[in-house]
Coordinates of C-alpha atoms in Angstrom, one line a residue:
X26 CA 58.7 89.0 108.4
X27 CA 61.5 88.4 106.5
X28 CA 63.1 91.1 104.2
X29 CA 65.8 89.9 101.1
X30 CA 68.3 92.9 101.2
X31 CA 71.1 93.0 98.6
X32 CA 74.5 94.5 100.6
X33 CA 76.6 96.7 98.1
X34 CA 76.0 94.4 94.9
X35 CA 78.2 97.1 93.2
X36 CA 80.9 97.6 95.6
X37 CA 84.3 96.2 94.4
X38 CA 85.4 95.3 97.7
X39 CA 83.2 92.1 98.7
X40 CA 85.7 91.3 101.4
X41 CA 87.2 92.7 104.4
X42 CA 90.6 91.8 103.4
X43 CA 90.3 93.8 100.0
X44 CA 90.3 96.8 102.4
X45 CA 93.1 95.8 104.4
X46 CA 95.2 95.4 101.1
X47 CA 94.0 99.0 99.8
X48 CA 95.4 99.8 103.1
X49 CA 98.6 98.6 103.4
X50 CA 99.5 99.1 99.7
X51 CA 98.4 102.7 100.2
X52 CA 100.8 103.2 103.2
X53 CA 103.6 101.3 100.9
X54 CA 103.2 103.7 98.2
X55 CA 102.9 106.7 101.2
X56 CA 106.3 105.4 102.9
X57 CA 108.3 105.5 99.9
X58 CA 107.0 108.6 98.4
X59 CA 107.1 110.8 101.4
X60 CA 109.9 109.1 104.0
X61 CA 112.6 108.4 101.3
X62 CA 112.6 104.8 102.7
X63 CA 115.7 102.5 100.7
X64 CA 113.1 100.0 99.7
X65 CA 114.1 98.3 96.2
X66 CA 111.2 96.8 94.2
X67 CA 113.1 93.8 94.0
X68 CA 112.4 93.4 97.7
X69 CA 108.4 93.9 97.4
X70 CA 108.2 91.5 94.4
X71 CA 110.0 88.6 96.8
X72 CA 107.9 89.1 99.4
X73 CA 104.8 88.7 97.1
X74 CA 106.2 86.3 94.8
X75 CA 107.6 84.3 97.6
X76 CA 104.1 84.4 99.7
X77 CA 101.5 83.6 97.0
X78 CA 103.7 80.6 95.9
X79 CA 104.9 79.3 99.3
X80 CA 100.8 79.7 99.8
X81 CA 99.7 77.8 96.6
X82 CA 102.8 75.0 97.1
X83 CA 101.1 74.5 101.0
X84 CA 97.7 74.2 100.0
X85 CA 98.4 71.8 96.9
X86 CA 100.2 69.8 99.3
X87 CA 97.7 70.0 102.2
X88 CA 95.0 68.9 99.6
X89 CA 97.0 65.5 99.4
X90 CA 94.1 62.5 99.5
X91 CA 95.0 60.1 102.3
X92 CA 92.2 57.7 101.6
X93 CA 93.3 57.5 97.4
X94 CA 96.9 58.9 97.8
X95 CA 96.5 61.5 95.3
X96 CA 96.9 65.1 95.2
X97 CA 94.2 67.0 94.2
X98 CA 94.0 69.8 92.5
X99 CA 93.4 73.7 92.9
X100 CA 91.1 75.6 91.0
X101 CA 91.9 79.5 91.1
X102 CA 88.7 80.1 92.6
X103 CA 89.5 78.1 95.5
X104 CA 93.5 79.8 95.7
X105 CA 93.2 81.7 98.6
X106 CA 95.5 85.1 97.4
X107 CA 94.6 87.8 99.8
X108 CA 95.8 86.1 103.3
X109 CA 99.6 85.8 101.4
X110 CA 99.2 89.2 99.6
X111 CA 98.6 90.8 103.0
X112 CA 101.5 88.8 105.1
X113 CA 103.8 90.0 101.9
X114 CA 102.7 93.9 102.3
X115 CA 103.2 94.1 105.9
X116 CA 106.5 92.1 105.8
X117 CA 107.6 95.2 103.1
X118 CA 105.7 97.7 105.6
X119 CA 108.5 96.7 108.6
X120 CA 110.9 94.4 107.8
X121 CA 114.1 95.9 105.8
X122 CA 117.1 94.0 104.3
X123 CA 119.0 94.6 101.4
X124 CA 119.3 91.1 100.1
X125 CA 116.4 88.7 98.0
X126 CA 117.4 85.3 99.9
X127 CA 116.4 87.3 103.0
X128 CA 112.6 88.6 102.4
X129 CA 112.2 85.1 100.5
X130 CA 113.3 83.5 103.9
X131 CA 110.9 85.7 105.7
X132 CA 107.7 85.4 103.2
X133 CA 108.4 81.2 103.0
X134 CA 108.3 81.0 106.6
X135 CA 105.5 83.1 107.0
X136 CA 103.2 81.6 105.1
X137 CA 104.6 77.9 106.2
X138 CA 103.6 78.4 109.4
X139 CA 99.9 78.9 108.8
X140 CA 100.5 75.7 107.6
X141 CA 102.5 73.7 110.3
X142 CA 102.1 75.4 113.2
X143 CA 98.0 74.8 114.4
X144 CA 95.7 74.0 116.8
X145 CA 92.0 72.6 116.1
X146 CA 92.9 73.3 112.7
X147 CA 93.8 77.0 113.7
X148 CA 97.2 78.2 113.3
X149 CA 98.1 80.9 116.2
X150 CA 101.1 82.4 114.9
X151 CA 100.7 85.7 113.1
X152 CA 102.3 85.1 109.6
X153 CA 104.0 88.0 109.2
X154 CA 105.2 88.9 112.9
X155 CA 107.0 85.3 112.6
X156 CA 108.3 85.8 109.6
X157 CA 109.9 89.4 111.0
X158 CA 111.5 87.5 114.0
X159 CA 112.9 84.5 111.7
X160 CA 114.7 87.0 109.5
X161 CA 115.9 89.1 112.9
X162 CA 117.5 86.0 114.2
X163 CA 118.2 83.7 111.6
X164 CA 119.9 86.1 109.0
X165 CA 122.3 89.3 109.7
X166 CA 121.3 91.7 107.4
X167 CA 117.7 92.1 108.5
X168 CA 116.4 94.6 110.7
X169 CA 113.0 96.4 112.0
X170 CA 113.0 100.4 112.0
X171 CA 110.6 101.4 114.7
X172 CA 111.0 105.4 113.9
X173 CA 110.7 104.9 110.0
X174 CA 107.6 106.6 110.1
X175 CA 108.4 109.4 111.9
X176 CA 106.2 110.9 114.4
X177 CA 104.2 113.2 112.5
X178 CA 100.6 113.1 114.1
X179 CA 98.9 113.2 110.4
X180 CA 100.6 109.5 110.0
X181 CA 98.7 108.7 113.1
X182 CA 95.6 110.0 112.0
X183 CA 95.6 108.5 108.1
X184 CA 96.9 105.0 109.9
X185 CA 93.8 105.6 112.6
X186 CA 91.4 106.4 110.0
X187 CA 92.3 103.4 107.4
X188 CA 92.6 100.9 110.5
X189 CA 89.3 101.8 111.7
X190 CA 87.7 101.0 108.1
X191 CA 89.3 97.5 108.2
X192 CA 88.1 97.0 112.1
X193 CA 85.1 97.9 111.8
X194 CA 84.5 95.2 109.2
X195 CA 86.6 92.3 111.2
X196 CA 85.0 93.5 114.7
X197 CA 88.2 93.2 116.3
X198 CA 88.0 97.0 118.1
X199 CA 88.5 95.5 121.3
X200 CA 91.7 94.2 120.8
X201 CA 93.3 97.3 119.6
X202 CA 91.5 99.5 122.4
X203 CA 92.8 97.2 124.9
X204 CA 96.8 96.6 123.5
X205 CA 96.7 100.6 123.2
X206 CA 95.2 101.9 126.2
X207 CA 97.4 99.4 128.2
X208 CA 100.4 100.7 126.6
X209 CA 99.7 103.8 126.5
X210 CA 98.8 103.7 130.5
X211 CA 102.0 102.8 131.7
X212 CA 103.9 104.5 129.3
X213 CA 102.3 107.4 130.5
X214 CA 103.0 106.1 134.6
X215 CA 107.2 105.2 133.4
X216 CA 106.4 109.3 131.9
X217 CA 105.1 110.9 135.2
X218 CA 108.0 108.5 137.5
X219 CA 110.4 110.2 135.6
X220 CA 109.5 113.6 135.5
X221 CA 109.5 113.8 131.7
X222 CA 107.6 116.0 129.9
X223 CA 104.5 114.5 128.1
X224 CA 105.9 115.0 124.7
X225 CA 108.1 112.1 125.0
X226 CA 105.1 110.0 126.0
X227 CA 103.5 111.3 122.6
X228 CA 106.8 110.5 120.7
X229 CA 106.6 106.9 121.8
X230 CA 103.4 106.2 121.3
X231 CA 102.8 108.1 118.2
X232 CA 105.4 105.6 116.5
X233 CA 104.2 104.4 112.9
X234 CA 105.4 100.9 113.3
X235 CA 103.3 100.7 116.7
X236 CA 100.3 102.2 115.4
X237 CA 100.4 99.5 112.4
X238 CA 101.4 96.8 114.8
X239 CA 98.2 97.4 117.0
X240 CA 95.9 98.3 113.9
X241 CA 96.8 95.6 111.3
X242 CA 98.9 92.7 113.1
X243 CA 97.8 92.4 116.8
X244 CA 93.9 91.9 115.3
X245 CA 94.3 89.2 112.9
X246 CA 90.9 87.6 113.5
X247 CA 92.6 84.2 112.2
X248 CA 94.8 83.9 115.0
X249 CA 94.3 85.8 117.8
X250 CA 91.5 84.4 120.6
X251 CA 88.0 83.9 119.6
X252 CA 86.2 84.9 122.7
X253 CA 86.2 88.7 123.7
X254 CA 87.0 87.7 127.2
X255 CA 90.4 86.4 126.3
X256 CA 91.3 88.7 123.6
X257 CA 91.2 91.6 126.5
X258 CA 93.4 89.2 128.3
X259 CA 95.9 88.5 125.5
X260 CA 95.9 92.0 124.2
X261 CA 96.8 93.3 127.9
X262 CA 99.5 90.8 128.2
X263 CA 101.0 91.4 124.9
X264 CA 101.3 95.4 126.6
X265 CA 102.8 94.6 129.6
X266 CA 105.5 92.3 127.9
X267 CA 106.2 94.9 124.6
X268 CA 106.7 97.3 127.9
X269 CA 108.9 95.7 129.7
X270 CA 110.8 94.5 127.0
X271 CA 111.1 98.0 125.8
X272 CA 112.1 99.8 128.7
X273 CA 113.9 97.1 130.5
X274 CA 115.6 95.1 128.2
X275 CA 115.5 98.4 125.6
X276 CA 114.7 96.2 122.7
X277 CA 113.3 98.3 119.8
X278 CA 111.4 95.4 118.2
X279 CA 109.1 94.9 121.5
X280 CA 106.1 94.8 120.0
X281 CA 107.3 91.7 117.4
X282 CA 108.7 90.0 120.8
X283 CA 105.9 90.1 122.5
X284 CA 103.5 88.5 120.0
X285 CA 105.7 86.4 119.1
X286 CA 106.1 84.8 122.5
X287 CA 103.0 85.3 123.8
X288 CA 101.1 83.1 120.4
X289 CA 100.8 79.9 122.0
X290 CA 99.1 81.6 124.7
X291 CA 96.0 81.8 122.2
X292 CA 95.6 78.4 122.6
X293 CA 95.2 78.2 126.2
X294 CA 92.4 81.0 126.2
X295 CA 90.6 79.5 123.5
X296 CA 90.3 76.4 125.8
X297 CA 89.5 78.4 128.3
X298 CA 86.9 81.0 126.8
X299 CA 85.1 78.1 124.0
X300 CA 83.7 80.8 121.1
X301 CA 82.9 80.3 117.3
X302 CA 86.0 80.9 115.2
X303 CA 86.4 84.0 112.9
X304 CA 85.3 82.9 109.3
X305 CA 86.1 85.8 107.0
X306 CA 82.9 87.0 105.2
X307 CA 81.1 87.8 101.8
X308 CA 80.2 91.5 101.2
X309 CA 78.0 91.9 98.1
X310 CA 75.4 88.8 99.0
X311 CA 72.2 88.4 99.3
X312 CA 71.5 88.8 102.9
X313 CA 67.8 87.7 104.9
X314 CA 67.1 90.3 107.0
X315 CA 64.7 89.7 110.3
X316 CA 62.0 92.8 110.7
X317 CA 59.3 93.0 113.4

């Protein structure tokens, strides 16, 4: 029999990436209010301005008519805000500069490459890791501050607690659990080589910008692999390179490194490991439920 169910008809939040938002604006307003970061407003309001139009200037330009040779036009319903809302917040989360032309740089390139660099239609660079590593190497006055959070366990815990809610809505657990535990595993096997006590293992991996790397930008459903299979794979890779990077090549921006040069590699595994591609989803409809 089939049973019409109504899921959360009242519920503000009909989308997973309304959570995500909350998220990462919470942690915003939490940074500056409690770590005394140097952020200016100025900054934020580039990386947002800068985001939603490089995202509506794109998608106006995407929507270009080859058979008629017209552009079409947009309606706001169609203007997809929260994908460039949530590149902007986590460019403001870890990337710090002091000057507009920068964060604009960042946030244009960002959201361009959504645009220009895909696959199948599928773009496999993570907007705002790629905007972090243009601004690191094209510009000299922007930088990523891996211990701006501090290691205060209750950070962990609120950033555990919020990422979960998001997770558990995208279904992308598996890639954190795997990127984490990897790290964490021979983090802890450099730790016992050494002879270090295990409070510099919980230092390192108790690092804000980590935890919000592996909670919010190493599971974006829209360009990491499709198929489980290979996002175990690519997670576990993307470990392995932020640690050798780190503790070889003692580069504190690993973590942005190693996604960064490991995104193509989503392409392979998607050949590879064939799976139906994330499509982000609806809360608040109605919903046919199956009972026996």
């Amino acid at each position: 029999m089939v049973i019409p169910t109504i899921q959360a008809q009242l519920s503000i939040f009909k989308d997973a990436r309304d959570y995500q938002i909350l998220c990462l604006a919470l942690f915003l307003i939490l940074g500056v209010a409690m770590r005394d970061w140097s952020l200016q407003p100025a900054i934020v309001a580039t990386a947002i301005i800068t985001a939603l139009g490089s995202q509506g200037l794109f998608s106006w330009l995407m929507s270009h008519n080859s058979s008629s040779n017209q552009l079409q036009t947009i309606s706001p319903a169609e203007f997809n805000w929260r994908s460039p809302l949530i590149t902007a917040l986590g460019l403001s989360l870890l990337l710090r500069t002091d000057h507009i032309a920068t964060m604009a740089l960042a946030a244009s390139i960002a959201i361009a490459s959504k645009f220009l660099f895909k696959v199948n239609d599928k773009h496999f660079f993570n907007p705002a890791n790629l905007g972090i590593i243009a601004a690191l190497t094209l510009t000299n006055d922007a930088w990523v501050s891996p211990g701006q959070w501090g290691d205060e366990i209750w950070y962990g815990l609120i950033f555990m607690g919020a990422g979960g809610m998001v997770l558990k809505r995208v279904g992308r657990w598996d890639t954190t659990g795997m990127f984490l535990a990897s790290y964490a595993l021979l983090e802890a096997v450099r730790n016992l080589y050494l002879g270090w006590t295990w409070d510099v293992w919980a230092h390192r991996m108790m690092s804000g910008s980590l935890l919000l790397f592996a909670l919010f930008m190493v599971t974006d459903p829209r360009s990491i692999p499709n198929a489980r299979p290979a996002r175990l794979i690519w997670a576990l890779a993307i470990a392995v390179l932020t640690f050798v990077l780190r503790n070889q090549f003692y580069l504190s921006t690993a973590v942005f490194w190693a996604l960064f040069l490991l995104a193509p590699l989503t392409v392979m595994l998607d050949k590879l490991w064939e799976s139906p591609r994330f499509e982000w989803k609806q809360f608040g409809k109605v919903e046919l439920l199956s009972a026996r």
